XYZ file of C-alpha atoms in Angstrom:
601
model
C -38.745 101.684 75.079
C -37.408 98.379 76.504
C -38.899 97.000 79.779
C -35.946 96.569 81.290
C -34.898 100.441 81.044
C -37.970 101.347 83.005
C -37.301 99.078 85.438
C -33.930 100.363 86.258
C -35.486 104.266 85.927
C -38.173 103.380 88.648
C -35.890 101.166 90.841
C -32.770 104.020 90.570
C -35.635 106.351 91.640
C -37.247 104.415 94.325
C -33.289 104.282 95.648
C -32.364 108.051 95.293
C -35.395 109.970 95.127
C -38.823 108.195 96.929
C -39.872 111.890 98.549
C -38.469 114.071 96.267
C -39.953 115.522 92.978
C -38.907 115.260 89.791
C -36.581 117.537 88.202
C -34.867 118.065 91.886
C -30.670 116.966 91.288
C -29.505 114.422 93.602
C -26.308 113.809 94.659
C -25.313 110.044 93.352
C -22.264 108.279 92.311
C -21.632 105.641 89.632
C -21.006 103.540 92.752
C -24.179 104.393 93.861
C -25.776 103.671 90.948
C -24.107 99.891 90.440
C -24.709 99.047 94.025
C -28.226 99.725 93.440
C -28.817 98.239 90.373
C -26.336 95.263 91.502
C -23.797 95.677 88.377
C -20.301 96.756 88.003
C -18.994 100.611 87.858
C -18.850 100.102 83.950
C -22.434 98.768 83.600
C -23.574 101.713 85.580
C -21.537 103.613 83.288
C -23.732 102.332 80.197
C -26.939 101.819 81.976
C -26.845 106.092 83.012
C -25.750 106.886 79.076
C -29.363 104.560 77.972
C -31.631 106.466 80.530
C -29.767 109.469 78.833
C -30.865 108.704 75.384
C -34.803 107.921 76.580
C -34.639 111.635 77.938
C -35.424 109.632 81.413
C -32.643 111.082 83.368
C -30.149 114.016 83.300
C -26.974 112.711 84.769
C -24.491 115.458 85.589
C -20.900 114.883 86.699
C -18.546 116.015 89.212
C -16.075 117.925 88.157
C -13.318 118.728 89.972
C -11.900 117.574 93.573
C -15.066 117.263 95.865
C -17.859 117.505 93.420
C -20.167 115.030 93.350
C -21.893 114.003 90.582
C -25.888 114.338 90.736
C -28.711 112.795 88.885
C -32.332 114.488 87.856
C -35.492 112.137 87.318
C -37.000 113.628 84.108
C -40.309 111.770 84.945
C -42.478 112.073 88.150
C -42.204 108.169 89.801
C -46.125 107.998 90.076
C -47.093 109.273 87.017
C -44.631 107.346 84.936
C -45.454 104.197 86.386
C -49.344 104.474 86.053
C -48.193 105.168 82.780
C -45.802 101.993 82.186
C -48.389 99.636 84.105
C -51.790 101.172 81.968
C -50.045 100.439 78.276
C -49.281 96.754 79.556
C -52.605 96.022 81.134
C -53.560 97.607 77.474
C -51.520 94.840 75.416
C -52.968 92.552 77.660
C -50.091 92.011 79.999
C -51.877 92.379 83.329
C -49.336 90.383 85.306
C -46.598 92.404 84.361
C -48.777 95.595 84.739
C -49.522 94.155 88.352
C -45.720 92.982 88.993
C -44.354 96.851 88.479
C -47.409 98.421 90.752
C -46.267 95.857 93.623
C -42.392 96.462 92.917
C -42.349 99.664 92.554
C -45.689 101.473 93.907
C -45.240 103.596 96.377
C -48.200 103.446 99.274
C -51.625 102.634 98.582
C -52.634 105.785 95.969
C -50.656 104.792 93.594
C -52.606 101.805 93.262
C -55.986 103.125 94.122
C -55.085 105.118 90.848
C -54.299 102.219 88.525
C -57.944 99.926 89.857
C -59.603 103.490 89.436
C -57.897 103.313 85.564
C -58.872 99.611 85.436
C -62.267 99.608 86.674
C -63.121 102.061 83.500
C -61.376 98.443 81.034
C -63.586 96.154 82.481
C -67.526 95.780 80.561
C -68.887 95.325 77.759
C -67.158 96.559 74.460
C -67.461 97.124 70.581
C -63.959 97.138 68.704
C -63.487 97.807 65.202
C -61.136 95.333 63.931
C -60.713 92.571 61.338
C -62.047 92.657 57.931
C -63.282 95.920 56.739
C -63.624 97.121 60.357
C -66.251 94.619 61.439
C -67.420 95.149 65.227
C -66.072 92.377 67.075
C -67.941 92.213 70.695
C -66.032 91.637 73.634
C -66.780 91.003 77.309
C -63.648 91.813 79.995
C -64.335 91.343 83.417
C -62.652 90.816 86.603
C -62.108 87.692 88.825
C -60.672 87.290 92.035
C -58.912 83.535 91.643
C -57.443 81.652 89.120
C -58.713 78.393 87.588
C -57.397 75.543 89.242
C -58.071 73.303 86.303
C -58.758 72.294 82.833
C -59.143 68.673 83.132
C -63.010 67.849 83.086
C -61.975 64.412 84.779
C -60.614 67.072 88.071
C -63.141 69.623 87.887
C -64.131 70.242 91.416
C -65.188 73.969 91.717
C -67.479 76.385 89.958
C -65.226 78.918 88.829
C -63.756 75.911 86.881
C -66.840 74.531 85.297
C -68.125 77.412 83.918
C -64.851 77.938 81.845
C -65.101 74.008 80.907
C -68.615 74.186 80.003
C -67.653 77.001 77.304
C -64.714 74.853 76.279
C -66.153 71.405 75.954
C -69.467 70.093 75.338
C -71.753 67.013 76.869
C -73.458 64.125 75.527
C -76.326 65.484 77.203
C -77.703 68.718 78.750
C -79.601 69.563 81.659
C -82.285 72.408 81.085
C -82.621 73.406 84.869
C -85.340 76.079 84.160
C -87.830 73.816 82.571
C -86.183 70.370 84.432
C -85.918 68.260 81.710
C -82.487 66.856 79.656
C -81.816 67.674 76.426
C -79.826 66.568 73.819
C -76.129 67.909 73.175
C -73.167 65.825 71.321
C -75.628 63.376 71.216
C -79.057 63.548 69.471
C -80.805 60.458 70.722
C -80.408 58.374 73.627
C -82.082 55.106 75.388
C -81.881 52.760 78.173
C -83.185 49.121 79.175
C -85.986 48.371 81.463
C -84.106 47.505 84.135
C -81.508 50.872 83.268
C -78.634 48.838 83.556
C -77.723 49.574 79.591
C -77.546 53.036 78.086
C -77.221 54.244 74.313
C -76.201 57.306 73.250
C -76.296 58.183 69.329
C -73.887 61.247 68.324
C -74.701 64.017 66.011
C -72.755 64.024 62.717
C -70.899 66.519 61.895
C -69.522 68.043 65.189
C -66.453 69.006 65.145
C -63.492 69.570 67.918
C -61.787 72.906 68.129
C -58.758 71.976 65.704
C -61.067 70.581 62.977
C -60.761 66.751 63.412
C -64.268 65.453 63.780
C -66.238 64.003 66.412
C -66.306 60.027 66.904
C -67.411 57.186 69.118
C -63.870 56.463 69.956
C -63.893 59.525 71.795
C -66.569 59.180 73.864
C -65.199 55.580 74.518
C -61.305 57.082 75.889
C -63.402 60.076 77.455
C -65.432 57.774 80.032
C -62.328 55.141 79.961
C -60.312 57.731 81.428
C -62.861 59.206 83.607
C -63.086 55.372 85.091
C -59.255 55.568 86.171
C -57.638 57.758 88.848
C -59.394 60.602 88.754
C -61.251 63.410 91.594
C -64.437 62.376 88.929
C -64.486 58.566 89.236
C -67.584 58.680 91.233
C -69.231 59.175 88.096
C -68.275 55.965 86.461
C -68.374 53.719 90.021
C -71.432 51.603 88.386
C -69.997 51.023 85.050
C -69.160 48.027 84.076
C -68.358 48.168 80.467
C -68.149 51.088 77.437
C -68.594 50.017 73.715
C -68.874 51.622 70.648
C -71.433 50.275 68.029
C -70.040 51.936 65.015
C -68.429 55.537 64.456
C -71.663 57.632 66.417
C -72.824 55.150 68.633
C -71.812 54.637 72.019
C -73.041 52.173 74.679
C -72.839 51.949 78.753
C -73.289 48.514 80.505
C -73.681 49.123 84.214
C -73.194 46.423 87.193
C -76.919 48.013 88.925
C -79.419 49.891 87.817
C -79.227 54.012 87.184
C -82.329 55.425 86.169
C -80.611 58.829 86.542
C -77.705 58.172 84.322
C -79.040 60.230 81.628
C -78.303 63.114 83.725
C -74.184 61.426 84.954
C -73.773 62.379 81.675
C -74.902 66.064 81.697
C -72.486 66.512 83.903
C -69.369 68.863 83.087
C -67.189 66.463 84.792
C -68.555 64.691 82.214
C -67.258 66.806 79.046
C -65.993 65.376 76.296
C -62.590 65.036 75.431
C -60.505 64.278 72.225
C -58.832 61.127 72.351
C -55.078 60.861 73.704
C -55.668 64.599 74.461
C -55.101 64.246 78.065
C -53.229 61.523 78.274
C -54.221 58.142 80.653
C -55.557 58.418 83.772
C -53.719 56.683 85.780
C -50.354 59.059 84.884
C -52.877 62.173 86.149
C -50.854 63.471 82.843
C -52.804 66.643 81.366
C -51.393 68.244 77.848
C -52.233 71.769 78.788
C -54.154 73.435 75.666
C -57.973 72.047 75.459
C -59.202 70.779 72.275
C -62.848 70.527 72.777
C -66.273 71.452 71.245
C -67.668 73.617 73.130
C -68.841 77.227 71.958
C -65.420 79.113 72.513
C -61.924 77.997 72.875
C -59.745 78.678 75.043
C -56.976 81.236 73.575
C -52.995 80.658 75.092
C -52.113 83.935 76.904
C -50.417 84.284 79.904
C -51.488 82.679 83.528
C -53.457 86.296 84.918
C -56.034 86.277 81.790
C -58.096 83.321 80.655
C -59.392 84.338 77.250
C -61.704 82.449 75.501
C -62.856 82.720 71.580
C -65.925 82.188 69.696
C -65.663 79.352 68.052
C -67.466 79.615 64.328
C -68.270 76.001 63.687
C -70.283 75.463 66.923
C -72.761 72.918 66.531
C -75.329 74.490 67.843
C -74.694 77.966 66.475
C -71.904 80.725 66.592
C -72.155 82.898 70.121
C -72.701 86.157 69.723
C -69.538 87.498 71.648
C -66.531 86.791 69.726
C -64.167 86.842 72.768
C -64.314 87.162 76.690
C -61.256 88.034 78.638
C -61.062 87.466 82.530
C -58.478 89.043 84.225
C -57.301 87.362 87.615
C -56.500 89.758 90.171
C -53.455 89.507 92.361
C -54.772 89.716 96.135
C -52.988 93.174 96.607
C -54.230 94.784 93.578
C -58.505 93.177 94.143
C -61.243 95.512 95.201
C -64.668 96.059 96.314
C -64.824 98.838 93.351
C -64.770 96.678 90.494
C -67.651 97.131 88.339
C -68.240 92.775 87.045
C -70.346 92.988 84.500
C -70.296 88.572 84.077
C -71.308 87.969 88.004
C -70.210 88.906 91.348
C -67.297 86.822 92.208
C -66.096 88.573 95.696
C -68.016 87.860 98.610
C -69.617 91.193 100.333
C -69.091 93.380 97.873
C -71.397 95.783 96.095
C -69.743 95.679 92.490
C -72.040 98.683 91.253
C -72.520 100.944 93.895
C -73.760 103.899 92.057
C -75.132 102.241 89.082
C -78.332 104.040 87.221
C -81.614 102.483 86.937
C -80.982 101.590 83.607
C -78.464 98.584 84.293
C -80.155 95.476 84.240
C -80.437 93.586 87.835
C -80.335 90.024 87.976
C -80.812 88.386 91.299
C -81.320 84.752 92.058
C -80.752 82.424 95.416
C -77.871 80.033 94.922
C -79.140 76.571 94.615
C -76.387 75.221 97.428
C -75.669 76.246 100.613
C -72.765 77.187 103.133
C -71.850 75.638 106.099
C -69.369 74.177 108.706
C -68.606 70.464 108.688
C -67.076 68.740 111.546
C -64.428 66.085 110.506
C -65.403 62.827 112.236
C -61.755 61.226 111.344
C -60.343 62.953 114.024
C -59.392 63.273 117.453
C -60.979 66.336 118.883
C -64.008 67.829 121.011
C -66.429 67.578 117.780
C -66.080 63.688 118.022
C -68.751 63.642 120.584
C -71.958 64.348 119.083
C -73.144 66.478 122.213
C -70.382 68.914 121.413
C -71.395 69.206 117.827
C -74.913 69.468 119.056
C -74.609 72.397 121.092
C -72.425 73.941 118.295
C -75.438 73.563 116.357
C -77.385 75.464 118.403
C -74.947 78.494 119.306
C -74.736 79.043 115.891
C -78.319 80.440 114.874
C -77.684 81.297 111.195
C -80.338 84.033 111.299
C -78.415 86.090 114.298
C -75.241 85.597 111.153
C -77.397 87.029 108.659
C -78.194 90.006 110.350
C -74.907 90.693 112.129
C -72.930 89.981 108.854
C -74.919 90.865 105.867
C -73.273 90.882 102.511
C -75.330 88.039 100.094
C -75.938 85.966 103.355
C -79.931 85.768 102.342
C -81.289 83.093 104.222
C -80.812 80.399 107.112
C -80.045 77.576 105.818
C -81.217 74.038 107.104
C -80.548 72.050 104.150
C -78.643 72.011 100.522
C -80.926 73.677 98.666
C -83.394 76.604 99.573
C -86.637 74.875 99.038
C -85.683 72.273 101.417
C -84.403 75.118 104.465
C -88.045 76.865 103.638
C -89.918 73.956 104.333
C -88.118 72.977 107.360
C -89.328 73.758 111.001
C -86.206 74.487 113.106
C -86.440 73.402 117.035
C -86.371 75.922 119.738
C -83.429 75.907 121.535
C -82.584 77.449 124.324
C -79.525 78.611 126.775
C -80.133 75.507 129.069
C -80.427 73.116 126.394
C -76.613 74.627 125.088
C -75.737 73.954 128.686
C -77.079 70.475 128.641
C -75.221 70.004 125.791
C -71.776 70.868 126.994
C -72.364 69.352 129.861
C -72.864 65.735 128.336
C -70.325 66.460 125.862
C -67.728 66.510 129.327
C -66.186 69.626 127.232
C -62.774 70.738 129.307
C -61.964 73.795 126.910
C -60.074 71.527 124.440
C -59.855 74.145 121.283
C -61.792 73.563 118.429
C -59.397 74.073 115.538
C -61.505 76.069 112.305
C -59.181 76.047 109.093
C -61.360 78.027 106.390
C -60.359 79.806 103.008
C -59.733 83.494 102.932
C -63.176 84.015 101.658
C -65.105 82.791 105.025
C -62.409 84.747 107.304
C -65.579 86.623 108.168
C -67.781 83.995 108.600
C -65.325 82.157 110.402
C -64.411 84.899 112.905
C -68.417 85.596 113.759
C -68.260 81.855 114.637
C -65.164 82.103 116.842
C -66.688 84.839 118.963
C -70.240 83.231 119.110
C -68.501 80.180 120.725
C -66.807 81.888 123.060
C -69.767 83.461 124.526
C -70.071 79.280 125.739
C -66.654 79.046 126.870
C -65.668 76.946 123.234
C -62.049 78.047 122.364
C -62.018 77.864 118.642
C -57.924 78.054 117.113
C -58.888 80.067 113.403
C -56.118 78.756 110.785
C -56.525 80.868 107.279
C -53.942 78.866 105.803
C -51.747 81.590 102.989
C -53.299 80.676 99.602
C -56.394 79.515 100.692
C -57.361 75.740 101.666
C -57.873 73.118 99.089
C -58.257 69.122 98.884
C -56.726 67.640 101.379
C -54.842 71.021 103.043
C -57.881 71.170 105.945
C -57.469 67.329 107.425
C -55.628 68.354 110.056
C -58.601 70.619 111.168
C -61.433 69.774 113.450
C -63.414 71.646 111.032
C -63.935 73.995 108.158
C -66.291 76.342 106.477
C -67.265 74.709 103.239
C -69.611 76.322 100.028
C -71.704 73.546 97.761
C -73.658 74.650 94.529
C -75.915 72.375 93.250
C -75.394 72.976 89.469
C -77.180 69.897 88.279
C -79.341 68.808 91.279
C -79.483 64.787 92.171
C -76.280 64.399 90.721
C -74.300 67.304 92.252
C -75.766 66.395 95.896
C -73.995 62.628 95.154
C -70.566 64.608 93.915
C -70.889 66.672 97.357
C -70.340 62.843 99.144
C -68.315 60.965 96.620
C -65.717 63.431 94.841
C -62.460 62.715 95.989
C -62.053 66.015 97.416
C -65.174 67.049 98.627
C -64.917 67.958 102.181
C -67.765 65.107 103.343
C -66.085 62.172 102.078
C -62.679 63.468 104.046
C -64.290 64.462 106.879
C -67.139 62.111 107.626
C -66.116 58.413 109.112
C -66.049 55.297 107.237
C -69.157 53.686 108.505
C -71.407 56.580 107.683
C -69.933 57.072 104.692
C -70.968 53.398 103.744
C -74.087 54.009 104.542
C -74.447 57.100 102.263
C -73.070 54.785 99.484
C -75.795 52.338 99.688
C -78.241 54.901 99.963
C -77.404 56.681 97.001
C -77.560 53.358 95.099
C -80.901 52.526 96.528
C -81.826 56.014 95.105
C -80.270 55.385 91.826
C -82.247 52.010 91.231
C -86.053 53.548 92.481
C -88.395 54.537 89.531
C -89.840 57.930 90.662
C -87.673 61.199 91.305
C -90.315 61.363 94.670
C -88.533 58.089 95.662
C -84.811 59.693 95.098
C -85.840 63.029 96.782
C -87.065 60.770 99.951
C -83.732 59.197 99.967
C -81.478 61.917 99.316
C -83.383 63.845 101.659
C -82.963 60.996 104.607
C -78.936 61.322 104.202
C -79.365 65.292 104.552
C -81.395 64.793 107.534
C -79.454 62.895 109.007
C -76.387 64.708 108.928
C -78.423 68.015 109.925
C -79.517 65.873 113.146
C -76.196 64.375 113.998
C -75.060 67.850 113.255
C -72.095 66.593 111.322
C -72.516 69.620 109.331
C -73.843 72.726 110.883
C -75.933 74.075 107.807
C -75.400 78.258 108.000
C -76.700 80.045 105.035
C -77.985 80.004 101.254
C -76.184 83.002 99.108
C -77.782 85.274 96.919
C -76.125 85.594 93.425
C -76.317 89.183 92.112
C -75.327 90.609 88.855
C -75.571 93.980 86.920
C -75.212 93.954 83.212
C -74.780 96.941 80.865
C -78.465 98.221 79.077
C -76.365 97.181 75.863
C -76.771 93.492 76.656
C -79.363 91.173 75.465
C -80.408 87.577 74.755
C -80.872 85.146 77.743
C -79.119 87.243 80.619
C -80.374 84.662 83.252
C -77.654 83.400 85.778
C -77.219 79.642 85.259
C -76.771 77.450 88.456
C -73.193 78.289 88.894
C -74.413 81.491 89.490
C -72.660 82.941 86.095
C -74.103 83.961 82.562
C -73.484 82.181 80.430
C -71.567 83.262 77.984
C -72.661 81.873 74.421
C -76.606 83.014 74.952
C -75.936 87.026 75.182
C -74.944 89.809 72.471
C -74.596 93.297 72.677
C -77.111 96.015 71.208
C -75.115 98.246 68.896
C -74.678 102.085 70.505
C -75.992 104.826 68.778
């Protein structure tokens, strides 16, 4: 049956019989049908005939003067809509299923019934397909946001990083558990005594998804492109030249010492692209379907589905999973009842409220924090340090965690949980808050807070707390969320950071083109931070670097340029059939290539 016929049936049902059960005759004329479908009376007659042929309606033409025609809808609207939506979802066209529900669904009940059914489709599957009915292992789960980019050079968000890590690979990998760097596309690397020259030796026989073999030219192309007008050009800020020394050797010459440059090339933003695949950075061109060397290839498909298919020729061994499908849920279909087998991608949700003890529970603190960032480049009450100090004293993170709960695990006083654990917070009192507001000469000017929808609960709590002290807050939650420079007209925003690569991600927090701190901190502070970062990169010990980075963090905290709020708890439940390395990575996801499924008996 053509989808157009289905849509016409549902449109007519909505027009003539939304509250009447199927099988009840309803008076209607061909002119009425033409008006409902925005077509001519002649086309309406053809449509009625088609709907009769499909046994969806019965048409009873009015015979004789004063007798009106009647239409009988044979299929119950809700049952038929669910049947069609489920069929579209089973073929992978989730977007069309969602669109049908949005257009023709009558209230929440229909959607909830569809979501209940859809929830049962998510999880780990073994499907018999292919030659000789070979079992195919698939992971299907919902996510509540679309990816922003597949271009590593423009990478910023954690979800994008997770996808890019599956599709592309890097010269080196950072082993967070072992706290060491291991080989990736490069099997060996060296640096000069003063850390201004780094040489990487590539593996032989590594192939892109389209079959072409990786060479040093691809590596040089990737980093030359990264040095251009990209969001992640901060990675190349100290690079003077990139040279190829043969087909499999690449050398970087730096302007100044960088003793952790090997950590820089571990970044997902430094993922190696095929030469020419992304276009020149100066134009911002991106040619769509990426071809990487990673464990999964990105399959084409509808925008609401992100499909990863196993790369059988992956140089570090074929993934156990054959396919990973991430279904992007529209706003009106999001539900806290979804079972999310790969991660909790929704704030304050309990994805397996009734899971049994046999499910594997994985929990860890996120390496990163949620914080309120003050815009020091915009006039407003937040330009006063005394005002910022008052806000810092008013917003007790312990109270926030106790009152809101959810995945808010512990108060934050820095970027990482270990920093917060070692920090002794001052004991502020009401007199201190009054003195700070008096010193700021605060006169009731509104504090404009712009936040992403996912932080609305935090923002509402902040507004209520500040309101107790007479601070008037204007809360703005832009439709579709905020991204990049969209919050620059605000006095403050709530931000999350995830430090997937420790020190390098901490630098990214200051230097990425879309980073809130880079856009919010005044030029004098940013110049000071940049200078301190260069000192840290030249430092010969990790302890010296750590002291410098903690010094930057301390100044931002004590001057209340940022008000640290809390560290999140990452939690996921996995089906008992899942085996392999099932810990969460630093981005809060499981690594798809490291898990496999035990055959069900």
